[in-house]
Short mmCIF file of C-alpha atoms in Angstrom, two decimals:
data_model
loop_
_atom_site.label_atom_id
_atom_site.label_comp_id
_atom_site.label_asym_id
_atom_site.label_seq_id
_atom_site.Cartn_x
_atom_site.Cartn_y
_atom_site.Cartn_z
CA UNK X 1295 14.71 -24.10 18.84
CA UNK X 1296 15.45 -21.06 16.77
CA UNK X 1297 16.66 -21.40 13.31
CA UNK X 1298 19.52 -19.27 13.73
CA UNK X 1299 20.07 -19.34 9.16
CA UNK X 1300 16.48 -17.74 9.38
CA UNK X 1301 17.21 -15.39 12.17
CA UNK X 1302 20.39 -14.73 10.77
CA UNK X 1303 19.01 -13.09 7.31
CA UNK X 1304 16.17 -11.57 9.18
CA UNK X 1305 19.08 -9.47 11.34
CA UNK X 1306 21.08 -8.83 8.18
CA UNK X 1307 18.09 -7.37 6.39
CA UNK X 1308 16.79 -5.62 8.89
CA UNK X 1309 20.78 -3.75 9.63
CA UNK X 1310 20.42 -3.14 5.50
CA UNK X 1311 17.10 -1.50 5.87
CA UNK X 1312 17.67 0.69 8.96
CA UNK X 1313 21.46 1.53 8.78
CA UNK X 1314 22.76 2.24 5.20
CA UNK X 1315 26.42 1.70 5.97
CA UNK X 1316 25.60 -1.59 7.56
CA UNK X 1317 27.21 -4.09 3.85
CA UNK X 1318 26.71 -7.76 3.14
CA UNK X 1319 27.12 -10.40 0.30
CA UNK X 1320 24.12 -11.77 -0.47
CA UNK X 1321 23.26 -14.20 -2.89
CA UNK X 1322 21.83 -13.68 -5.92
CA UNK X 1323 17.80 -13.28 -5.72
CA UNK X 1324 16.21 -16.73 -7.17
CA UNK X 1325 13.67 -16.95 -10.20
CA UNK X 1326 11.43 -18.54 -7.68
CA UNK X 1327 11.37 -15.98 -5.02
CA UNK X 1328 8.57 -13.83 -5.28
CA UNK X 1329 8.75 -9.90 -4.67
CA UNK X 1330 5.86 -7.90 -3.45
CA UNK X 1331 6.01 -3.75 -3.71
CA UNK X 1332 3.72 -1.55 -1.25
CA UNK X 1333 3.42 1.92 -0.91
CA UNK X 1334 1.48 4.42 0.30
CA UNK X 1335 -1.10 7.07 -0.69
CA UNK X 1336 -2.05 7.52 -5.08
CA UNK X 1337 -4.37 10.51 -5.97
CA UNK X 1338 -3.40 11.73 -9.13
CA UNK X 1339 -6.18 14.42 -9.12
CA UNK X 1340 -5.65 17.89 -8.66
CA UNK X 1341 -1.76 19.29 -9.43
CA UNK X 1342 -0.89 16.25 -11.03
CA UNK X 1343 -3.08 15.26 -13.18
CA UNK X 1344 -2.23 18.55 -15.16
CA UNK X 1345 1.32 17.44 -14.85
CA UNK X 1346 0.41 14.14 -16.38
CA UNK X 1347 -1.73 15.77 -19.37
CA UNK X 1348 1.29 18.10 -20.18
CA UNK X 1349 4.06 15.06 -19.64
CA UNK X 1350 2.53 12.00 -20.57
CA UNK X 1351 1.43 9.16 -18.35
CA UNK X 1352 5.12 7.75 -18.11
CA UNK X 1353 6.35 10.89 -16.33
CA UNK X 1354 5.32 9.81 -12.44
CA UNK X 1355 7.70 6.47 -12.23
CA UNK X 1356 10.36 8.03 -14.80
CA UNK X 1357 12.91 8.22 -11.52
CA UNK X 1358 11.62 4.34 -10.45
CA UNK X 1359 11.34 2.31 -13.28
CA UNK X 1360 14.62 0.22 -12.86
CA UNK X 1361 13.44 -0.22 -9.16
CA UNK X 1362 10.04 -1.10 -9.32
CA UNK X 1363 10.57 -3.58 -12.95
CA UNK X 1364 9.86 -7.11 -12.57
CA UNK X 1365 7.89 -7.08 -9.26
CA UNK X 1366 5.22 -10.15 -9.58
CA UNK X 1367 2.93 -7.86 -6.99
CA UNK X 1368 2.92 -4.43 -7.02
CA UNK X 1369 0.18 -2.51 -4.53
CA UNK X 1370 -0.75 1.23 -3.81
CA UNK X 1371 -3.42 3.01 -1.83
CA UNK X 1372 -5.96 4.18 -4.60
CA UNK X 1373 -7.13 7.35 -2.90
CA UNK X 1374 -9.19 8.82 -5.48
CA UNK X 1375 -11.65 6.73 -7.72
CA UNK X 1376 -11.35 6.48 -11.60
CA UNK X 1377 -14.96 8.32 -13.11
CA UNK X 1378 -16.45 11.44 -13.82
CA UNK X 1379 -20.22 11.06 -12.62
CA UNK X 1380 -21.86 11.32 -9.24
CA UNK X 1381 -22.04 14.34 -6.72
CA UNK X 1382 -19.50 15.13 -4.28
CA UNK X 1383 -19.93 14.87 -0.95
CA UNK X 1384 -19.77 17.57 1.53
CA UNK X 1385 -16.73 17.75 3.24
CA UNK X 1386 -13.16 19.61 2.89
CA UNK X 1387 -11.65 17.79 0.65
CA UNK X 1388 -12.95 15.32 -1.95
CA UNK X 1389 -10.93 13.77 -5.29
CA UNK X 1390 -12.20 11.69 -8.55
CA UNK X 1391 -9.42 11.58 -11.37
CA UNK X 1392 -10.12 10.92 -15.03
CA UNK X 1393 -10.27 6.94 -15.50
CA UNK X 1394 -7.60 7.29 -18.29
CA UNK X 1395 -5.14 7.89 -15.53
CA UNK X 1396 -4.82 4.12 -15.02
CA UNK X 1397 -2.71 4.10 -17.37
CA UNK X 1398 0.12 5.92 -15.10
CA UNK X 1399 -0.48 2.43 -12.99
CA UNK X 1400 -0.37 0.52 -15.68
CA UNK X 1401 2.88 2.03 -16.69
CA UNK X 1402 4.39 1.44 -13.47
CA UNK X 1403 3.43 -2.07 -13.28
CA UNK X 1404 1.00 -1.29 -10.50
CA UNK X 1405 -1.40 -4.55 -10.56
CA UNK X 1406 -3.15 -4.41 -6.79
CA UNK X 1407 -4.89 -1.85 -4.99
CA UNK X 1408 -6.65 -0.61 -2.18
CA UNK X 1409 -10.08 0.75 -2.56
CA UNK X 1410 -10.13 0.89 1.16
CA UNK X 1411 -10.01 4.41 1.91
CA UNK X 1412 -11.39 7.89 2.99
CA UNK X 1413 -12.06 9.26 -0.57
CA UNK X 1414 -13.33 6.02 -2.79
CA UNK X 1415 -16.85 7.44 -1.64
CA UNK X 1416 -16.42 11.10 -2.44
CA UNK X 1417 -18.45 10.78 -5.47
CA UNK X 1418 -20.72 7.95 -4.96
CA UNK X 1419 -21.87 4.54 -5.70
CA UNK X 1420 -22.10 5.66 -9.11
CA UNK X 1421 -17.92 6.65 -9.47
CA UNK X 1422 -17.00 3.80 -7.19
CA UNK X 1423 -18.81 1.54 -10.31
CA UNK X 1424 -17.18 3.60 -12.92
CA UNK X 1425 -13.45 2.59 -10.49
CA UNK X 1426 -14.45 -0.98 -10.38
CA UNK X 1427 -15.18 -0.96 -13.96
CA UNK X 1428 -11.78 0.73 -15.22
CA UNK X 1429 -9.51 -1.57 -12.95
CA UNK X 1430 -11.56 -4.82 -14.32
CA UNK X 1431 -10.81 -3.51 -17.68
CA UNK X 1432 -7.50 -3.09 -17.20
CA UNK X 1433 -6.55 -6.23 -15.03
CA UNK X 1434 -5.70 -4.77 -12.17
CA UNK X 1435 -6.44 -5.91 -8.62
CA UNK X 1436 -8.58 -4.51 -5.88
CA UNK X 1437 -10.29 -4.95 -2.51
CA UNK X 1438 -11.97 -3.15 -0.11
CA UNK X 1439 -14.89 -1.36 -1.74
CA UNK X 1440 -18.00 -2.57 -3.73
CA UNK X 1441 -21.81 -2.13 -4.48
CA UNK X 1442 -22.88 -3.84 -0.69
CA UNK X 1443 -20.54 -5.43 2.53
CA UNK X 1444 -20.34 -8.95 0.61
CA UNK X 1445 -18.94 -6.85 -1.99
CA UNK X 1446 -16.18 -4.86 -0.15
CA UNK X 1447 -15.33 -7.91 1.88
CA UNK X 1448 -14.60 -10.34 -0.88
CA UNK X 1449 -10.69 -10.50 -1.50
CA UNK X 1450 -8.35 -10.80 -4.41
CA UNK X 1451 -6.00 -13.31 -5.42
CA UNK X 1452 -3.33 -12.93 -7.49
CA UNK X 1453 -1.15 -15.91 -9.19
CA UNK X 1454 2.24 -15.30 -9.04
CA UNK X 1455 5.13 -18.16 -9.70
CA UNK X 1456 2.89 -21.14 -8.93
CA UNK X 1457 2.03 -19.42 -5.82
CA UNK X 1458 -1.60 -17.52 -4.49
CA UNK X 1459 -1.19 -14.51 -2.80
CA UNK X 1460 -4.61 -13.18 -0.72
CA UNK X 1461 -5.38 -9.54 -0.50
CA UNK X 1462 -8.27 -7.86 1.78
CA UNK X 1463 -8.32 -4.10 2.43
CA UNK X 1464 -9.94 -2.44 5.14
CA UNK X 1465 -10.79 1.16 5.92
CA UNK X 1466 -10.77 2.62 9.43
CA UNK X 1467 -11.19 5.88 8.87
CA UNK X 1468 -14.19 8.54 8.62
CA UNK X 1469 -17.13 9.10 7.80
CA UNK X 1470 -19.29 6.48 8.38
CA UNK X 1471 -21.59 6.97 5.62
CA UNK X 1472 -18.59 5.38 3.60
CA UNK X 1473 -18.41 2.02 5.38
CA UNK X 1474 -20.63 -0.51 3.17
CA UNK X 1475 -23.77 -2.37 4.72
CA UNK X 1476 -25.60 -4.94 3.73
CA UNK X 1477 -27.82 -2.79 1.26
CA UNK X 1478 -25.64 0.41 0.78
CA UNK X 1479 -22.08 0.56 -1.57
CA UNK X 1480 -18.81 1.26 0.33
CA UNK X 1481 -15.34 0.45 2.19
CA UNK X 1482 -14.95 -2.49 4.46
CA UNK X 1483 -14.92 -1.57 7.86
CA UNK X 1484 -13.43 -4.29 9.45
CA UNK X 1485 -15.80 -5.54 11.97
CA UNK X 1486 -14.76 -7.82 14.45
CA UNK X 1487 -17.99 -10.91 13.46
CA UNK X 1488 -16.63 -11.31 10.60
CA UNK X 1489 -12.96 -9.43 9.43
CA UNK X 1490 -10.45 -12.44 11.40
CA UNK X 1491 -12.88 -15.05 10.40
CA UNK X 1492 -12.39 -13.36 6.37
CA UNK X 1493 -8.21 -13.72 6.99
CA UNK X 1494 -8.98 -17.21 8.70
CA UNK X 1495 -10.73 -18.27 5.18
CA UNK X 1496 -8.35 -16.92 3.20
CA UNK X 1497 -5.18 -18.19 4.35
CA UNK X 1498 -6.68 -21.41 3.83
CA UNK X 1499 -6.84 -20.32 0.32
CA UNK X 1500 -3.40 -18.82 -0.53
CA UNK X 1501 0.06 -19.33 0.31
CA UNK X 1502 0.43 -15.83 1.58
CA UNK X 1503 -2.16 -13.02 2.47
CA UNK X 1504 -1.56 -9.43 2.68
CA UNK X 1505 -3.80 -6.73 4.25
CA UNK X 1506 -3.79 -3.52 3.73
CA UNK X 1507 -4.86 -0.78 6.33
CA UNK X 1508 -6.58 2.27 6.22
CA UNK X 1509 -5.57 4.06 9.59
CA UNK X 1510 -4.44 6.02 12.21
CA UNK X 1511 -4.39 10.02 12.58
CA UNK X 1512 -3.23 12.40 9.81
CA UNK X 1513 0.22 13.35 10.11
CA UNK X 1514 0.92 11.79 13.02
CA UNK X 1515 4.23 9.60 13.19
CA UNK X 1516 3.16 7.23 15.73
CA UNK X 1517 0.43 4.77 15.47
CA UNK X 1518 -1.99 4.25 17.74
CA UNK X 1519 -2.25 1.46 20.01
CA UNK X 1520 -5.55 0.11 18.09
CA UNK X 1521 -3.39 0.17 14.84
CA UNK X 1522 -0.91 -2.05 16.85
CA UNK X 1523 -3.58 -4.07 18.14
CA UNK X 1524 -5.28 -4.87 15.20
CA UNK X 1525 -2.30 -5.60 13.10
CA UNK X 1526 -1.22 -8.74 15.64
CA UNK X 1527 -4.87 -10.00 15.99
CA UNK X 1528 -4.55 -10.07 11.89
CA UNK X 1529 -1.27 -11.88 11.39
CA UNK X 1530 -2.31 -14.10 14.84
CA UNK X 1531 -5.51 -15.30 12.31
CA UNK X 1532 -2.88 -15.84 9.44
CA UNK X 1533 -2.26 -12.80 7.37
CA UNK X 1534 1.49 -12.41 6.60
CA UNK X 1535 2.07 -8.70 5.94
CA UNK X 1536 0.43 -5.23 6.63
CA UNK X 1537 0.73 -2.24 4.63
CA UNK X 1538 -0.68 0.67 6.29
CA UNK X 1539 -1.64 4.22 4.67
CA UNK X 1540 -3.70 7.30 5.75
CA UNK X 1541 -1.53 9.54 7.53
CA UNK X 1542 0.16 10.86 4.32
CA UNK X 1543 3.72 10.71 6.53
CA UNK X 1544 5.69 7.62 7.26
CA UNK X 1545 5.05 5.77 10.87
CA UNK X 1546 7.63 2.78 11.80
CA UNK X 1547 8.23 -1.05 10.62
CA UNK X 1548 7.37 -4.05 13.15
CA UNK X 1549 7.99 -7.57 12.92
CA UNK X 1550 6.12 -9.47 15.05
CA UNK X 1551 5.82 -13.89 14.39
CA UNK X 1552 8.16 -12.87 11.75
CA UNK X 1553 5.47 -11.22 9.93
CA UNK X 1554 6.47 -7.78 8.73
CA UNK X 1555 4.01 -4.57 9.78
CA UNK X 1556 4.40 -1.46 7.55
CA UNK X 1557 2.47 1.09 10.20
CA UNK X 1558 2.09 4.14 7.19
CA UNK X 1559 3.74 3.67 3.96
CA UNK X 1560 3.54 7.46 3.68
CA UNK X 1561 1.88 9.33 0.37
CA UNK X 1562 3.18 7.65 -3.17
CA UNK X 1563 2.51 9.69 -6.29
CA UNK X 1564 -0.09 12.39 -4.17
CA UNK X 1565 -1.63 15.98 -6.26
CA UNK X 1566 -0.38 18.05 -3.35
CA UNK X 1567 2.36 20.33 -2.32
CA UNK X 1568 1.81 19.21 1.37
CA UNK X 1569 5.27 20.79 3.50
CA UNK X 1570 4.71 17.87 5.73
CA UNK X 1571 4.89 14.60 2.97
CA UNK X 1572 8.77 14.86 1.98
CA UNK X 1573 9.58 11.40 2.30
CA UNK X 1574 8.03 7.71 2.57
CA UNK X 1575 9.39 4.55 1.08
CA UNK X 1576 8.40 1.67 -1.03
CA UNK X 1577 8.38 -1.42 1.13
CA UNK X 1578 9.95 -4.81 -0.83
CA UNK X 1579 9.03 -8.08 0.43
CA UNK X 1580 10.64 -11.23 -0.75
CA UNK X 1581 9.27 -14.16 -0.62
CA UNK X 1582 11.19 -17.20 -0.78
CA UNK X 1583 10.11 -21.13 -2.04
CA UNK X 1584 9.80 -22.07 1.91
CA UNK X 1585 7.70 -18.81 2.67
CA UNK X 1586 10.46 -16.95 4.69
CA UNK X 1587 10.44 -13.24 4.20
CA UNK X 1588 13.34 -10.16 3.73
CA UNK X 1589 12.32 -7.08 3.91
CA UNK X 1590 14.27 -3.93 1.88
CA UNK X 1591 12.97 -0.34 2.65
CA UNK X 1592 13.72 1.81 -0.37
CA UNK X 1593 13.30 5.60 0.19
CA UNK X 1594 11.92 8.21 -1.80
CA UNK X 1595 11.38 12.01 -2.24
CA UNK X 1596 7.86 12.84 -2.35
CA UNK X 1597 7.90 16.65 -1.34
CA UNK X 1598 6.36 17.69 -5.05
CA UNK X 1599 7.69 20.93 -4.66
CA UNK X 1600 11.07 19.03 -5.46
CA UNK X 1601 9.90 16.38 -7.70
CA UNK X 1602 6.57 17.68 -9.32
CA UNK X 1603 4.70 13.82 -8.78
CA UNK X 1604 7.69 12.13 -10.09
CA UNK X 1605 9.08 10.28 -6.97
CA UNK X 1606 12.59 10.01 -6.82
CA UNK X 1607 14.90 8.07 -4.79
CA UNK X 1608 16.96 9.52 -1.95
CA UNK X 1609 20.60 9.38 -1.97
CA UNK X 1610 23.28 10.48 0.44
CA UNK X 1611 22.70 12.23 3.42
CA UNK X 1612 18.96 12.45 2.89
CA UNK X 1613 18.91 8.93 2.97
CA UNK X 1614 20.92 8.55 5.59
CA UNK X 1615 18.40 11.19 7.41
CA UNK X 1616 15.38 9.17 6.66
CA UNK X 1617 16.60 5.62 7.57
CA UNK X 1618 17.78 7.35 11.08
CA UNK X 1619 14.21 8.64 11.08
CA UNK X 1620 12.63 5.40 10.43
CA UNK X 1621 14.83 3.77 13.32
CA UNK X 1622 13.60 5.97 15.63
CA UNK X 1623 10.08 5.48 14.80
CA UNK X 1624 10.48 1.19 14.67
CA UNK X 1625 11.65 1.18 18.11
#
């Protein structure tokens, strides 16, 4: 039998998030509910970080604060490790930031991340330690990444309102020398022997589990059917949202078993003055006493050639623009 109150909510939140005209009373949000925040890609290294040094480390969420306040989880991407030792590796394009720019995360109330990624690596085992060690020191979250496999595949949990919520990160992208082994630091790869039977565990752990994705193809607005794949087999072993990231653009929302799949969050607070990252969105999830989920997508500017690394929210017809955009892609 459906539960048409369920279904109901799930329709009117999903009109809200993909047609902006589309207006409802809803009640008022309870103390018990808890809200979760993802978004996409962080590298505060290049551009921005001389931004930051001539601004101040509450410059990035100036435009967000009154959006992003009071979330009880709040997750990004970390696509460049905290440090300033090891040797870079050889390819195009390789970050490390200054470890006193956690405190831009810390600022915006950022207390989970990904260390799942392409660029963790660039610098070494030796930065990766000097990452682990700032976001210890700083109580922040993290999965993905660590000094062997056992390492990168161990989760976090975060208490939130009487509640656990479960968090594993994977990393599906290149090279290879950045997966972890057995012996050698690095990003969980997530291997079929053991990743479902890791979500399987966890669930039994925590009350809700949330995995975030390193995936797909660079700029590319579709994901591909491996993404799509591996995001069911996830929620069918019990995780209960996916927040994608790699392809710096924004790819479409799914909800499948009522579980909500965020495909590519797009780039969040990003050093570059890419033409092609102009907009992405920060994903809020609401979870209520029985477990039942709403989604809300809330877009932002991100083209820094507009906002210099301080995201802003889109208004008017660029909103309107994006959430006919993000239709098109959910289909």
């Amino acid at each position: 039998m459906i539960n048409t109150h369920r279904h109901y909510f799930r329709t009117i939140l999903f009109c809200l998030m993909l047609f902006p005209g589309f207006a409802v009373i809803l009640q008022a949000q309870p103390e018990s509910d808890i809200v979760i925040l993802g978004t996409g890609d962080t590298m505060m290294g290049s551009w921005a970080s001389q931004v930051i040094a001539d601004s101040g480390v509450t410059y990035p969420f100036e435009n967000l604060r009154n959006t992003v306040s009071g979330a009880d989880v709040f997750f990004t991407n970390l696509e460049a490790p905290f440090g300033t030792a090891g040797t870079a590796f050889e390819k195009k394009f390789t970050f490390r930031v200054k470890p006193s720019l956690v405190q831009v995360l810390l600022d915006g109330g950022v207390n989970l991340v990904s260390l799942a990624n392409n660029h963790i690596m660039d610098f070494g085992s030796i930065c990766l330690d000097q990452t682990i060690e700032t976001l210890q020191n700083n109580a922040i979250y993290y999965a993905g990444a660590g000094k062997n496999l056992k390492q990168a595949r161990k989760p976090a949990i975060i208490e939130a309102k009487g509640k656990r919520i479960g968090f594993l990160a994977y990393s599906l992208t290149f090279p290879e020398e950045f997966w972890a082994s057995d012996t050698s630091a690095g990003t969980c790869f997530p291997f079929e022997e053991f990743a479902f039977n890791d979500v399987r565990a966890l669930k039994q752990q925590c009350d809700f589990v949330i995995i975030s994705c390193h995936w797909g193809q660079e700029l590319m607005e579709t994901p591909k059917k491996y993404q799509v794949k591996l995001a069911h087999r996830l929620i069918d072993n019990g995780a209960d949202l996916i927040l994608g990231h790699h392809p710096h653009i924004v790819q479409g929302i799914e909800q499948y078993k009522d579980k909500w799949i965020a495909y590519s969050l797009g780039n969040f607070i990003f050093g570059s003055y890419s033409e092609s990252a102009r907009d992405s969105f920060i994903f809020k999830i609401t979870v209520n006493e029985a477990f039942e989920t709403t989604a809300q997508v809330i877009p932002i500017n991100v083209y820094n050639k507009d906002v210099n690394f301080r995201p802003v929210i889109l208004d008017g017809e660029n909103r309107d623009a994006f959430f006919l955009k993000l239709k098109n892609l959910s289909v």
